[in-house]
JSON list of C-alpha atoms and ligand atoms in Angstrom, two decimals:
[
{"chain": "I", "resi": 1, "resn": "UNK", "atom": "CA", "xyz": [8.23, -38.93, 23.46]},
{"chain": "I", "resi": 2, "resn": "UNK", "atom": "CA", "xyz": [6.26, -35.89, 24.39]},
{"chain": "I", "resi": 3, "resn": "UNK", "atom": "CA", "xyz": [7.68, -32.59, 23.14]},
{"chain": "I", "resi": 4, "resn": "UNK", "atom": "CA", "xyz": [7.12, -28.92, 23.89]},
{"chain": "I", "resi": 5, "resn": "UNK", "atom": "CA", "xyz": [7.61, -27.09, 20.56]},
{"chain": "I", "resi": 6, "resn": "UNK", "atom": "CA", "xyz": [8.63, -23.41, 20.54]},
{"chain": "I", "resi": 7, "resn": "UNK", "atom": "CA", "xyz": [9.77, -21.09, 17.76]},
{"chain": "I", "resi": 8, "resn": "UNK", "atom": "CA", "xyz": [10.67, -17.45, 17.15]},
{"chain": "I", "resi": 9, "resn": "UNK", "atom": "CA", "xyz": [10.94, -16.38, 20.79]},
{"chain": "I", "resi": 10, "resn": "UNK", "atom": "CA", "xyz": [12.51, -13.11, 19.64]},
{"chain": "I", "resi": 11, "resn": "UNK", "atom": "CA", "xyz": [13.72, -11.94, 23.04]},
{"chain": "I", "resi": 12, "resn": "UNK", "atom": "CA", "xyz": [10.19, -11.59, 24.41]},
{"chain": "I", "resi": 13, "resn": "UNK", "atom": "CA", "xyz": [10.53, -12.72, 28.03]},
{"chain": "I", "resi": 14, "resn": "UNK", "atom": "CA", "xyz": [6.93, -11.92, 28.98]},
{"chain": "I", "resi": 15, "resn": "UNK", "atom": "CA", "xyz": [5.59, -14.16, 26.21]},
{"chain": "I", "resi": 16, "resn": "UNK", "atom": "CA", "xyz": [7.98, -17.00, 27.06]},
{"chain": "I", "resi": 17, "resn": "UNK", "atom": "CA", "xyz": [7.06, -16.75, 30.76]},
{"chain": "I", "resi": 18, "resn": "UNK", "atom": "CA", "xyz": [3.36, -17.07, 29.90]},
{"chain": "I", "resi": 19, "resn": "UNK", "atom": "CA", "xyz": [3.98, -20.19, 27.82]},
{"chain": "I", "resi": 20, "resn": "UNK", "atom": "CA", "xyz": [6.11, -21.79, 30.53]},
{"chain": "I", "resi": 21, "resn": "UNK", "atom": "CA", "xyz": [3.49, -21.00, 33.14]},
{"chain": "I", "resi": 22, "resn": "UNK", "atom": "CA", "xyz": [0.74, -22.56, 31.04]},
{"chain": "I", "resi": 23, "resn": "UNK", "atom": "CA", "xyz": [2.69, -25.82, 30.57]},
{"chain": "I", "resi": 24, "resn": "UNK", "atom": "CA", "xyz": [4.12, -25.93, 34.09]},
{"chain": "I", "resi": 25, "resn": "UNK", "atom": "CA", "xyz": [1.93, -28.86, 35.19]},
{"chain": "I", "resi": 26, "resn": "UNK", "atom": "CA", "xyz": [2.60, -30.95, 32.09]},
{"chain": "I", "resi": 27, "resn": "UNK", "atom": "CA", "xyz": [5.37, -33.50, 31.77]},
{"chain": "I", "resi": 28, "resn": "UNK", "atom": "CA", "xyz": [7.56, -33.35, 28.66]},
{"chain": "I", "resi": 29, "resn": "UNK", "atom": "CA", "xyz": [10.44, -35.57, 27.56]},
{"chain": "I", "resi": 30, "resn": "UNK", "atom": "CA", "xyz": [12.16, -32.81, 25.58]},
{"chain": "I", "resi": 31, "resn": "UNK", "atom": "CA", "xyz": [11.83, -29.37, 23.99]},
{"chain": "I", "resi": 32, "resn": "UNK", "atom": "CA", "xyz": [12.09, -28.55, 20.29]},
{"chain": "I", "resi": 33, "resn": "UNK", "atom": "CA", "xyz": [13.38, -25.01, 19.73]},
{"chain": "I", "resi": 34, "resn": "UNK", "atom": "CA", "xyz": [13.06, -23.88, 16.12]},
{"chain": "I", "resi": 35, "resn": "UNK", "atom": "CA", "xyz": [15.25, -20.77, 16.03]},
{"chain": "I", "resi": 36, "resn": "UNK", "atom": "CA", "xyz": [15.25, -16.98, 16.40]},
{"chain": "I", "resi": 37, "resn": "UNK", "atom": "CA", "xyz": [15.77, -16.89, 20.14]},
{"chain": "I", "resi": 38, "resn": "UNK", "atom": "CA", "xyz": [16.67, -13.20, 19.86]},
{"chain": "I", "resi": 39, "resn": "UNK", "atom": "CA", "xyz": [16.13, -10.18, 17.63]},
{"chain": "I", "resi": 40, "resn": "UNK", "atom": "CA", "xyz": [13.21, -7.67, 17.67]},
{"chain": "I", "resi": 41, "resn": "UNK", "atom": "CA", "xyz": [12.50, -7.96, 21.41]},
{"chain": "I", "resi": 42, "resn": "UNK", "atom": "CA", "xyz": [14.30, -6.23, 24.25]},
{"chain": "I", "resi": 43, "resn": "UNK", "atom": "CA", "xyz": [14.92, -9.06, 26.73]},
{"chain": "I", "resi": 44, "resn": "UNK", "atom": "CA", "xyz": [17.60, -11.21, 25.04]},
{"chain": "I", "resi": 45, "resn": "UNK", "atom": "CA", "xyz": [19.55, -11.96, 28.23]},
{"chain": "I", "resi": 46, "resn": "UNK", "atom": "CA", "xyz": [16.45, -12.99, 30.16]},
{"chain": "I", "resi": 47, "resn": "UNK", "atom": "CA", "xyz": [15.21, -15.22, 27.34]},
{"chain": "I", "resi": 48, "resn": "UNK", "atom": "CA", "xyz": [18.58, -16.93, 27.04]},
{"chain": "I", "resi": 49, "resn": "UNK", "atom": "CA", "xyz": [18.63, -17.49, 30.82]},
{"chain": "I", "resi": 50, "resn": "UNK", "atom": "CA", "xyz": [15.11, -18.92, 30.77]},
{"chain": "I", "resi": 51, "resn": "UNK", "atom": "CA", "xyz": [16.10, -21.59, 28.27]},
{"chain": "I", "resi": 52, "resn": "UNK", "atom": "CA", "xyz": [17.44, -23.45, 31.28]},
{"chain": "I", "resi": 53, "resn": "UNK", "atom": "CA", "xyz": [13.82, -23.79, 32.49]},
{"chain": "I", "resi": 54, "resn": "UNK", "atom": "CA", "xyz": [12.73, -25.63, 29.35]},
{"chain": "I", "resi": 55, "resn": "UNK", "atom": "CA", "xyz": [12.08, -29.37, 29.58]},
{"chain": "I", "resi": 56, "resn": "UNK", "atom": "CA", "xyz": [15.41, -31.08, 28.84]},
{"chain": "I", "resi": 57, "resn": "UNK", "atom": "CA", "xyz": [16.94, -32.20, 26.59]},
{"chain": "I", "resi": 58, "resn": "UNK", "atom": "CA", "xyz": [16.48, -29.19, 24.33]},
{"chain": "I", "resi": 59, "resn": "UNK", "atom": "CA", "xyz": [16.87, -29.81, 20.61]},
{"chain": "I", "resi": 60, "resn": "UNK", "atom": "CA", "xyz": [17.66, -26.55, 18.81]},
{"chain": "I", "resi": 61, "resn": "UNK", "atom": "CA", "xyz": [18.33, -25.06, 15.42]},
{"chain": "I", "resi": 62, "resn": "UNK", "atom": "CA", "xyz": [19.48, -21.52, 14.66]},
{"chain": "I", "resi": 63, "resn": "UNK", "atom": "CA", "xyz": [17.36, -18.84, 13.03]},
{"chain": "I", "resi": 64, "resn": "UNK", "atom": "CA", "xyz": [18.37, -16.04, 10.68]},
{"chain": "I", "resi": 65, "resn": "UNK", "atom": "CA", "xyz": [18.29, -13.49, 13.52]},
{"chain": "I", "resi": 66, "resn": "UNK", "atom": "CA", "xyz": [20.46, -15.75, 15.69]},
{"chain": "I", "resi": 67, "resn": "UNK", "atom": "CA", "xyz": [22.98, -15.95, 12.87]},
{"chain": "I", "resi": 68, "resn": "UNK", "atom": "CA", "xyz": [23.04, -12.19, 12.38]},
{"chain": "I", "resi": 69, "resn": "UNK", "atom": "CA", "xyz": [23.38, -11.44, 16.11]},
{"chain": "I", "resi": 70, "resn": "UNK", "atom": "CA", "xyz": [26.21, -13.98, 16.39]},
{"chain": "I", "resi": 71, "resn": "UNK", "atom": "CA", "xyz": [28.02, -12.41, 13.44]},
{"chain": "I", "resi": 72, "resn": "UNK", "atom": "CA", "xyz": [27.67, -15.49, 11.24]},
{"chain": "I", "resi": 73, "resn": "UNK", "atom": "CA", "xyz": [25.91, -13.40, 8.59]},
{"chain": "I", "resi": 74, "resn": "UNK", "atom": "CA", "xyz": [26.13, -9.67, 7.98]},
{"chain": "I", "resi": 75, "resn": "UNK", "atom": "CA", "xyz": [22.35, -9.21, 8.00]},
{"chain": "I", "resi": 76, "resn": "UNK", "atom": "CA", "xyz": [22.57, -7.31, 4.71]},
{"chain": "I", "resi": 77, "resn": "UNK", "atom": "CA", "xyz": [19.23, -8.77, 3.66]},
{"chain": "I", "resi": 78, "resn": "UNK", "atom": "CA", "xyz": [17.53, -7.45, 6.83]},
{"chain": "I", "resi": 79, "resn": "UNK", "atom": "CA", "xyz": [15.36, -4.33, 6.77]},
{"chain": "I", "resi": 80, "resn": "UNK", "atom": "CA", "xyz": [16.45, -1.30, 8.79]},
{"chain": "I", "resi": 81, "resn": "UNK", "atom": "CA", "xyz": [14.25, -2.16, 11.78]},
{"chain": "I", "resi": 82, "resn": "UNK", "atom": "CA", "xyz": [15.47, -5.75, 12.00]},
{"chain": "I", "resi": 83, "resn": "UNK", "atom": "CA", "xyz": [19.06, -4.63, 11.47]},
{"chain": "I", "resi": 84, "resn": "UNK", "atom": "CA", "xyz": [18.77, -2.06, 14.26]},
{"chain": "I", "resi": 85, "resn": "UNK", "atom": "CA", "xyz": [17.48, -4.75, 16.63]},
{"chain": "I", "resi": 86, "resn": "UNK", "atom": "CA", "xyz": [20.26, -7.15, 15.62]},
{"chain": "I", "resi": 87, "resn": "UNK", "atom": "CA", "xyz": [22.95, -4.55, 16.33]},
{"chain": "I", "resi": 88, "resn": "UNK", "atom": "CA", "xyz": [21.33, -3.58, 19.65]},
{"chain": "I", "resi": 89, "resn": "UNK", "atom": "CA", "xyz": [21.09, -7.24, 20.69]},
{"chain": "I", "resi": 90, "resn": "UNK", "atom": "CA", "xyz": [24.71, -8.00, 19.80]},
{"chain": "I", "resi": 91, "resn": "UNK", "atom": "CA", "xyz": [25.84, -5.06, 21.96]},
{"chain": "I", "resi": 92, "resn": "UNK", "atom": "CA", "xyz": [23.67, -6.16, 24.89]},
{"chain": "I", "resi": 93, "resn": "UNK", "atom": "CA", "xyz": [24.88, -9.74, 25.11]},
{"chain": "I", "resi": 94, "resn": "UNK", "atom": "CA", "xyz": [28.08, -10.98, 26.74]},
{"chain": "I", "resi": 95, "resn": "UNK", "atom": "CA", "xyz": [30.67, -13.16, 25.05]},
{"chain": "I", "resi": 96, "resn": "UNK", "atom": "CA", "xyz": [29.28, -16.34, 26.64]},
{"chain": "I", "resi": 97, "resn": "UNK", "atom": "CA", "xyz": [25.77, -15.54, 25.48]},
{"chain": "I", "resi": 98, "resn": "UNK", "atom": "CA", "xyz": [26.94, -14.76, 21.94]},
{"chain": "I", "resi": 99, "resn": "UNK", "atom": "CA", "xyz": [28.93, -18.00, 21.89]},
{"chain": "I", "resi": 100, "resn": "UNK", "atom": "CA", "xyz": [25.84, -19.91, 22.94]},
{"chain": "I", "resi": 101, "resn": "UNK", "atom": "CA", "xyz": [23.91, -18.43, 20.01]},
{"chain": "I", "resi": 102, "resn": "UNK", "atom": "CA", "xyz": [26.78, -18.96, 17.59]},
{"chain": "I", "resi": 103, "resn": "UNK", "atom": "CA", "xyz": [26.90, -22.66, 18.49]},
{"chain": "I", "resi": 104, "resn": "UNK", "atom": "CA", "xyz": [23.26, -23.34, 17.63]},
{"chain": "I", "resi": 105, "resn": "UNK", "atom": "CA", "xyz": [23.25, -25.95, 14.84]},
{"chain": "I", "resi": 106, "resn": "UNK", "atom": "CA", "xyz": [22.04, -25.33, 11.31]},
{"chain": "I", "resi": 107, "resn": "UNK", "atom": "CA", "xyz": [18.88, -27.23, 10.48]},
{"chain": "I", "resi": 108, "resn": "UNK", "atom": "CA", "xyz": [17.61, -29.68, 9.56]},
{"chain": "I", "resi": 109, "resn": "UNK", "atom": "CA", "xyz": [18.34, -31.67, 12.73]},
{"chain": "I", "resi": 110, "resn": "UNK", "atom": "CA", "xyz": [17.02, -35.22, 13.15]},
{"chain": "I", "resi": 111, "resn": "UNK", "atom": "CA", "xyz": [15.49, -35.59, 16.63]},
{"chain": "I", "resi": 112, "resn": "UNK", "atom": "CA", "xyz": [14.25, -39.15, 16.32]},
{"chain": "I", "resi": 113, "resn": "UNK", "atom": "CA", "xyz": [13.42, -41.47, 13.44]},
{"chain": "I", "resi": 114, "resn": "UNK", "atom": "CA", "xyz": [10.82, -39.66, 11.34]},
{"chain": "I", "resi": 115, "resn": "UNK", "atom": "CA", "xyz": [11.10, -36.38, 13.26]},
{"chain": "I", "resi": 116, "resn": "UNK", "atom": "CA", "xyz": [13.12, -33.43, 11.96]},
{"chain": "I", "resi": 117, "resn": "UNK", "atom": "CA", "xyz": [13.33, -29.77, 13.04]},
{"chain": "I", "resi": 118, "resn": "UNK", "atom": "CA", "xyz": [14.45, -26.74, 11.02]},
{"chain": "I", "resi": 119, "resn": "UNK", "atom": "CA", "xyz": [14.03, -22.97, 11.04]},
{"chain": "I", "resi": 120, "resn": "UNK", "atom": "CA", "xyz": [12.86, -22.20, 7.49]},
{"chain": "I", "resi": 121, "resn": "UNK", "atom": "CA", "xyz": [12.65, -25.47, 5.59]},
{"chain": "I", "resi": 122, "resn": "UNK", "atom": "CA", "xyz": [14.50, -28.79, 5.54]},
{"chain": "I", "resi": 123, "resn": "UNK", "atom": "CA", "xyz": [15.77, -27.69, 2.11]},
{"chain": "I", "resi": 124, "resn": "UNK", "atom": "CA", "xyz": [17.13, -24.30, 3.25]},
{"chain": "I", "resi": 125, "resn": "UNK", "atom": "CA", "xyz": [17.19, -22.86, 6.77]},
{"chain": "I", "resi": 126, "resn": "UNK", "atom": "CA", "xyz": [16.45, -19.34, 5.50]},
{"chain": "I", "resi": 127, "resn": "UNK", "atom": "CA", "xyz": [13.43, -19.83, 3.19]},
{"chain": "I", "resi": 128, "resn": "UNK", "atom": "CA", "xyz": [9.82, -19.16, 4.12]},
{"chain": "I", "resi": 129, "resn": "UNK", "atom": "CA", "xyz": [7.27, -21.98, 3.83]},
{"chain": "I", "resi": 130, "resn": "UNK", "atom": "CA", "xyz": [4.03, -20.18, 3.09]},
{"chain": "I", "resi": 131, "resn": "UNK", "atom": "CA", "xyz": [2.35, -22.01, 0.20]},
{"chain": "I", "resi": 132, "resn": "UNK", "atom": "CA", "xyz": [1.45, -25.60, -0.59]},
{"chain": "I", "resi": 133, "resn": "UNK", "atom": "CA", "xyz": [3.90, -25.52, -3.49]},
{"chain": "I", "resi": 134, "resn": "UNK", "atom": "CA", "xyz": [6.72, -24.39, -1.19]},
{"chain": "I", "resi": 135, "resn": "UNK", "atom": "CA", "xyz": [5.66, -27.12, 1.26]},
{"chain": "I", "resi": 136, "resn": "UNK", "atom": "CA", "xyz": [5.92, -29.66, -1.57]},
{"chain": "I", "resi": 137, "resn": "UNK", "atom": "CA", "xyz": [9.56, -28.71, -2.04]},
{"chain": "I", "resi": 138, "resn": "UNK", "atom": "CA", "xyz": [10.14, -29.09, 1.69]},
{"chain": "I", "resi": 139, "resn": "UNK", "atom": "CA", "xyz": [8.61, -32.59, 1.73]},
{"chain": "I", "resi": 140, "resn": "UNK", "atom": "CA", "xyz": [10.87, -33.55, -1.18]},
{"chain": "I", "resi": 141, "resn": "UNK", "atom": "CA", "xyz": [13.96, -32.44, 0.76]},
{"chain": "I", "resi": 142, "resn": "UNK", "atom": "CA", "xyz": [13.52, -34.94, 3.61]},
{"chain": "I", "resi": 143, "resn": "UNK", "atom": "CA", "xyz": [12.28, -38.47, 4.23]},
{"chain": "I", "resi": 144, "resn": "UNK", "atom": "CA", "xyz": [11.05, -37.61, 7.72]},
{"chain": "I", "resi": 145, "resn": "UNK", "atom": "CA", "xyz": [7.35, -38.13, 8.30]},
{"chain": "I", "resi": 146, "resn": "UNK", "atom": "CA", "xyz": [7.02, -35.17, 10.65]},
{"chain": "I", "resi": 147, "resn": "UNK", "atom": "CA", "xyz": [8.89, -31.87, 10.28]},
{"chain": "I", "resi": 148, "resn": "UNK", "atom": "CA", "xyz": [8.62, -28.88, 12.60]},
{"chain": "I", "resi": 149, "resn": "UNK", "atom": "CA", "xyz": [9.59, -25.51, 11.15]},
{"chain": "I", "resi": 150, "resn": "UNK", "atom": "CA", "xyz": [9.35, -21.83, 12.12]},
{"chain": "I", "resi": 151, "resn": "UNK", "atom": "CA", "xyz": [10.47, -18.56, 10.52]},
{"chain": "I", "resi": 152, "resn": "UNK", "atom": "CA", "xyz": [7.08, -17.40, 9.14]},
{"chain": "I", "resi": 153, "resn": "UNK", "atom": "CA", "xyz": [5.62, -16.64, 12.60]},
{"chain": "I", "resi": 154, "resn": "UNK", "atom": "CA", "xyz": [2.38, -18.27, 11.42]},
{"chain": "I", "resi": 155, "resn": "UNK", "atom": "CA", "xyz": [0.89, -21.27, 13.23]},
{"chain": "I", "resi": 156, "resn": "UNK", "atom": "CA", "xyz": [0.26, -23.59, 10.31]},
{"chain": "I", "resi": 157, "resn": "UNK", "atom": "CA", "xyz": [0.34, -27.11, 9.00]},
{"chain": "I", "resi": 158, "resn": "UNK", "atom": "CA", "xyz": [0.86, -28.80, 5.66]},
{"chain": "I", "resi": 159, "resn": "UNK", "atom": "CA", "xyz": [0.07, -32.46, 4.94]},
{"chain": "I", "resi": 160, "resn": "UNK", "atom": "CA", "xyz": [1.22, -34.67, 2.07]},
{"chain": "I", "resi": 161, "resn": "UNK", "atom": "CA", "xyz": [-1.14, -37.48, 1.15]},
{"chain": "I", "resi": 162, "resn": "UNK", "atom": "CA", "xyz": [-1.06, -39.50, -2.08]},
{"chain": "I", "resi": 163, "resn": "UNK", "atom": "CA", "xyz": [1.27, -36.96, -3.69]},
{"chain": "I", "resi": 164, "resn": "UNK", "atom": "CA", "xyz": [-0.96, -33.95, -2.92]},
{"chain": "I", "resi": 165, "resn": "UNK", "atom": "CA", "xyz": [-0.16, -31.19, -0.43]},
{"chain": "I", "resi": 166, "resn": "UNK", "atom": "CA", "xyz": [-2.88, -29.59, 1.71]},
{"chain": "I", "resi": 167, "resn": "UNK", "atom": "CA", "xyz": [-2.54, -27.02, 4.43]},
{"chain": "I", "resi": 168, "resn": "UNK", "atom": "CA", "xyz": [-3.08, -23.65, 5.92]},
{"chain": "I", "resi": 169, "resn": "UNK", "atom": "CA", "xyz": [-3.16, -21.57, 9.08]},
{"chain": "I", "resi": 170, "resn": "UNK", "atom": "CA", "xyz": [-4.20, -22.95, 12.46]},
{"chain": "I", "resi": 171, "resn": "UNK", "atom": "CA", "xyz": [-6.78, -20.71, 14.12]},
{"chain": "I", "resi": 172, "resn": "UNK", "atom": "CA", "xyz": [-8.29, -20.48, 17.56]},
{"chain": "I", "resi": 173, "resn": "UNK", "atom": "CA", "xyz": [-7.00, -20.59, 21.12]},
{"chain": "I", "resi": 174, "resn": "UNK", "atom": "CA", "xyz": [-6.25, -24.31, 20.90]},
{"chain": "I", "resi": 175, "resn": "UNK", "atom": "CA", "xyz": [-6.81, -27.40, 18.83]},
{"chain": "I", "resi": 176, "resn": "UNK", "atom": "CA", "xyz": [-5.56, -30.90, 18.22]},
{"chain": "I", "resi": 177, "resn": "UNK", "atom": "CA", "xyz": [-4.85, -33.31, 15.41]},
{"chain": "I", "resi": 178, "resn": "UNK", "atom": "CA", "xyz": [-4.47, -37.08, 15.38]},
{"chain": "I", "resi": 179, "resn": "UNK", "atom": "CA", "xyz": [-1.83, -37.94, 12.80]},
{"chain": "I", "resi": 180, "resn": "UNK", "atom": "CA", "xyz": [-2.97, -40.37, 10.10]},
{"chain": "I", "resi": 181, "resn": "UNK", "atom": "CA", "xyz": [-0.99, -43.32, 8.81]},
{"chain": "I", "resi": 182, "resn": "UNK", "atom": "CA", "xyz": [0.49, -42.77, 5.38]},
{"chain": "I", "resi": 183, "resn": "UNK", "atom": "CA", "xyz": [0.36, -38.98, 5.67]},
{"chain": "I", "resi": 184, "resn": "UNK", "atom": "CA", "xyz": [3.41, -36.74, 6.13]},
{"chain": "I", "resi": 185, "resn": "UNK", "atom": "CA", "xyz": [3.30, -33.45, 7.99]},
{"chain": "I", "resi": 186, "resn": "UNK", "atom": "CA", "xyz": [5.00, -30.06, 8.25]},
{"chain": "I", "resi": 187, "resn": "UNK", "atom": "CA", "xyz": [4.02, -28.17, 11.41]},
{"chain": "I", "resi": 188, "resn": "UNK", "atom": "CA", "xyz": [4.78, -24.58, 12.41]},
{"chain": "I", "resi": 189, "resn": "UNK", "atom": "CA", "xyz": [3.91, -23.79, 16.06]},
{"chain": "I", "resi": 190, "resn": "UNK", "atom": "CA", "xyz": [3.74, -20.06, 15.30]},
{"chain": "I", "resi": 191, "resn": "UNK", "atom": "CA", "xyz": [5.81, -17.48, 17.16]},
{"chain": "I", "resi": 192, "resn": "UNK", "atom": "CA", "xyz": [6.13, -17.18, 20.92]},
{"chain": "I", "resi": 193, "resn": "UNK", "atom": "CA", "xyz": [7.47, -13.64, 20.84]},
{"chain": "I", "resi": 194, "resn": "UNK", "atom": "CA", "xyz": [6.11, -11.93, 17.72]},
{"chain": "I", "resi": 195, "resn": "UNK", "atom": "CA", "xyz": [3.00, -13.56, 16.18]},
{"chain": "I", "resi": 196, "resn": "UNK", "atom": "CA", "xyz": [2.06, -12.33, 12.70]},
{"chain": "I", "resi": 197, "resn": "UNK", "atom": "CA", "xyz": [-1.30, -13.96, 12.03]},
{"chain": "I", "resi": 198, "resn": "UNK", "atom": "CA", "xyz": [-3.43, -11.22, 13.61]},
{"chain": "I", "resi": 199, "resn": "UNK", "atom": "CA", "xyz": [-3.66, -12.97, 16.98]},
{"chain": "I", "resi": 200, "resn": "UNK", "atom": "CA", "xyz": [-1.21, -11.26, 19.36]},
{"chain": "I", "resi": 201, "resn": "UNK", "atom": "CA", "xyz": [-1.18, -14.12, 21.87]},
{"chain": "I", "resi": 202, "resn": "UNK", "atom": "CA", "xyz": [1.96, -16.27, 22.18]},
{"chain": "I", "resi": 203, "resn": "UNK", "atom": "CA", "xyz": [1.81, -19.47, 20.12]},
{"chain": "I", "resi": 204, "resn": "UNK", "atom": "CA", "xyz": [3.24, -22.93, 20.79]},
{"chain": "I", "resi": 205, "resn": "UNK", "atom": "CA", "xyz": [2.61, -26.63, 20.16]},
{"chain": "I", "resi": 206, "resn": "UNK", "atom": "CA", "xyz": [2.97, -29.93, 21.94]},
{"chain": "I", "resi": 207, "resn": "UNK", "atom": "CA", "xyz": [3.61, -33.21, 20.12]},
{"chain": "I", "resi": 208, "resn": "UNK", "atom": "CA", "xyz": [3.36, -36.77, 21.37]},
{"chain": "I", "resi": 209, "resn": "UNK", "atom": "CA", "xyz": [5.29, -38.88, 18.87]},
{"chain": "I", "resi": 210, "resn": "UNK", "atom": "CA", "xyz": [4.23, -42.23, 20.36]},
{"chain": "I", "resi": 211, "resn": "UNK", "atom": "CA", "xyz": [0.52, -41.42, 20.27]},
{"chain": "I", "resi": 212, "resn": "UNK", "atom": "CA", "xyz": [0.74, -39.44, 17.03]},
{"chain": "I", "resi": 213, "resn": "UNK", "atom": "CA", "xyz": [-1.00, -36.44, 18.54]},
{"chain": "I", "resi": 214, "resn": "UNK", "atom": "CA", "xyz": [-0.32, -32.76, 17.87]},
{"chain": "I", "resi": 215, "resn": "UNK", "atom": "CA", "xyz": [-1.86, -29.92, 19.87]},
{"chain": "I", "resi": 216, "resn": "UNK", "atom": "CA", "xyz": [-1.62, -26.16, 19.30]},
{"chain": "I", "resi": 217, "resn": "UNK", "atom": "CA", "xyz": [-2.19, -23.35, 21.75]},
{"chain": "I", "resi": 218, "resn": "UNK", "atom": "CA", "xyz": [-2.32, -19.58, 22.15]},
{"chain": "I", "resi": 219, "resn": "UNK", "atom": "CA", "xyz": [-1.71, -17.90, 25.48]},
{"chain": "I", "resi": 220, "resn": "UNK", "atom": "CA", "xyz": [-2.28, -14.29, 26.56]},
{"chain": "I", "resi": 221, "resn": "UNK", "atom": "CA", "xyz": [0.65, -12.42, 28.10]},
{"chain": "I", "resi": 222, "resn": "UNK", "atom": "CA", "xyz": [1.26, -8.86, 29.38]},
{"chain": "I", "resi": 223, "resn": "UNK", "atom": "CA", "xyz": [2.03, -7.36, 25.96]},
{"chain": "I", "resi": 224, "resn": "UNK", "atom": "CA", "xyz": [2.32, -3.83, 27.35]},
{"chain": "I", "resi": 225, "resn": "UNK", "atom": "CA", "xyz": [5.27, -4.88, 29.51]},
{"chain": "I", "resi": 226, "resn": "UNK", "atom": "CA", "xyz": [7.15, -6.25, 26.51]},
{"chain": "I", "resi": 227, "resn": "UNK", "atom": "CA", "xyz": [6.27, -3.04, 24.63]},
{"chain": "I", "resi": 228, "resn": "UNK", "atom": "CA", "xyz": [7.54, -0.82, 27.46]},
{"chain": "I", "resi": 229, "resn": "UNK", "atom": "CA", "xyz": [10.80, -2.74, 27.49]},
{"chain": "I", "resi": 230, "resn": "UNK", "atom": "CA", "xyz": [11.25, -2.21, 23.73]},
{"chain": "I", "resi": 231, "resn": "UNK", "atom": "CA", "xyz": [10.50, 1.52, 23.97]},
{"chain": "I", "resi": 232, "resn": "UNK", "atom": "CA", "xyz": [12.76, 1.97, 27.01]},
{"chain": "I", "resi": 233, "resn": "UNK", "atom": "CA", "xyz": [15.58, 0.29, 25.09]},
{"chain": "I", "resi": 234, "resn": "UNK", "atom": "CA", "xyz": [15.25, 2.85, 22.31]},
{"chain": "I", "resi": 235, "resn": "UNK", "atom": "CA", "xyz": [14.42, 0.19, 19.73]},
{"chain": "I", "resi": 236, "resn": "UNK", "atom": "CA", "xyz": [12.16, 1.18, 16.79]},
{"chain": "I", "resi": 237, "resn": "UNK", "atom": "CA", "xyz": [8.61, 1.82, 18.05]},
{"chain": "I", "resi": 238, "resn": "UNK", "atom": "CA", "xyz": [7.11, -0.37, 15.35]},
{"chain": "I", "resi": 239, "resn": "UNK", "atom": "CA", "xyz": [8.55, -3.39, 17.16]},
{"chain": "I", "resi": 240, "resn": "UNK", "atom": "CA", "xyz": [6.44, -2.50, 20.19]},
{"chain": "I", "resi": 241, "resn": "UNK", "atom": "CA", "xyz": [3.34, -1.54, 18.18]},
{"chain": "I", "resi": 242, "resn": "UNK", "atom": "CA", "xyz": [3.19, -4.75, 16.18]},
{"chain": "I", "resi": 243, "resn": "UNK", "atom": "CA", "xyz": [3.05, -6.92, 19.30]},
{"chain": "I", "resi": 244, "resn": "UNK", "atom": "CA", "xyz": [-0.41, -5.53, 20.06]},
{"chain": "I", "resi": 245, "resn": "UNK", "atom": "CA", "xyz": [-1.79, -6.22, 16.58]},
{"chain": "I", "resi": 246, "resn": "UNK", "atom": "CA", "xyz": [-0.10, -9.56, 16.14]},
{"chain": "I", "resi": 247, "resn": "UNK", "atom": "CA", "xyz": [0.93, -8.54, 12.63]},
{"chain": "M", "resi": 301, "resn": "ZN", "atom": "ZN1", "xyz": [11.69, -15.04, 13.36]}
]
């Protein structure tokens, strides 16, 4: 099965459009969607509508912003900027759109044998996997050989081989990895709509489970258009500013 892997779209329609344009000529068997469809960005309706353009079937999990927008959590642990965007998003969306977000499943979700998706970690959908020690806990929480996660907005990978965990950030405009027998993996495609690793370009991955091949990509998009949309909506200016720095 060949998958398109997207995470943390965050209501950035321009970024999602650029990713879909770049993969338009490729054939996929399914899409893996790792949560946070909305929040921060100012195009939640458009992003939700564009999900219908993703290669089907689409396997999804919910993110913490999805939960807050849908009213499943009160967002009390969100900072003021994130909270403001959550409230704005919830007011913008119709009942059908909110229901669609509310129905996103909690991770982890098993996609196929040895392939699991989650937002934060297979141990807890809301935790951040940033260090090798945190990755070790995530490996212990599942038997799956390959796990895709999001939430940190950092394109990254961790590998578990002979009881030791290695890993780090994935740099550059693109790259690929042939999976090795006897090694387990945690992959984060990075964020489509709000990258935080200093590269403002939209991030995504593709994964061929039969061939054991992972590829990662960055794609430029018209950031200023997404910024204008955020400012016109009256959302906090920092949400527009940070798109340009990728931080
Ligand atoms: Zn997020």
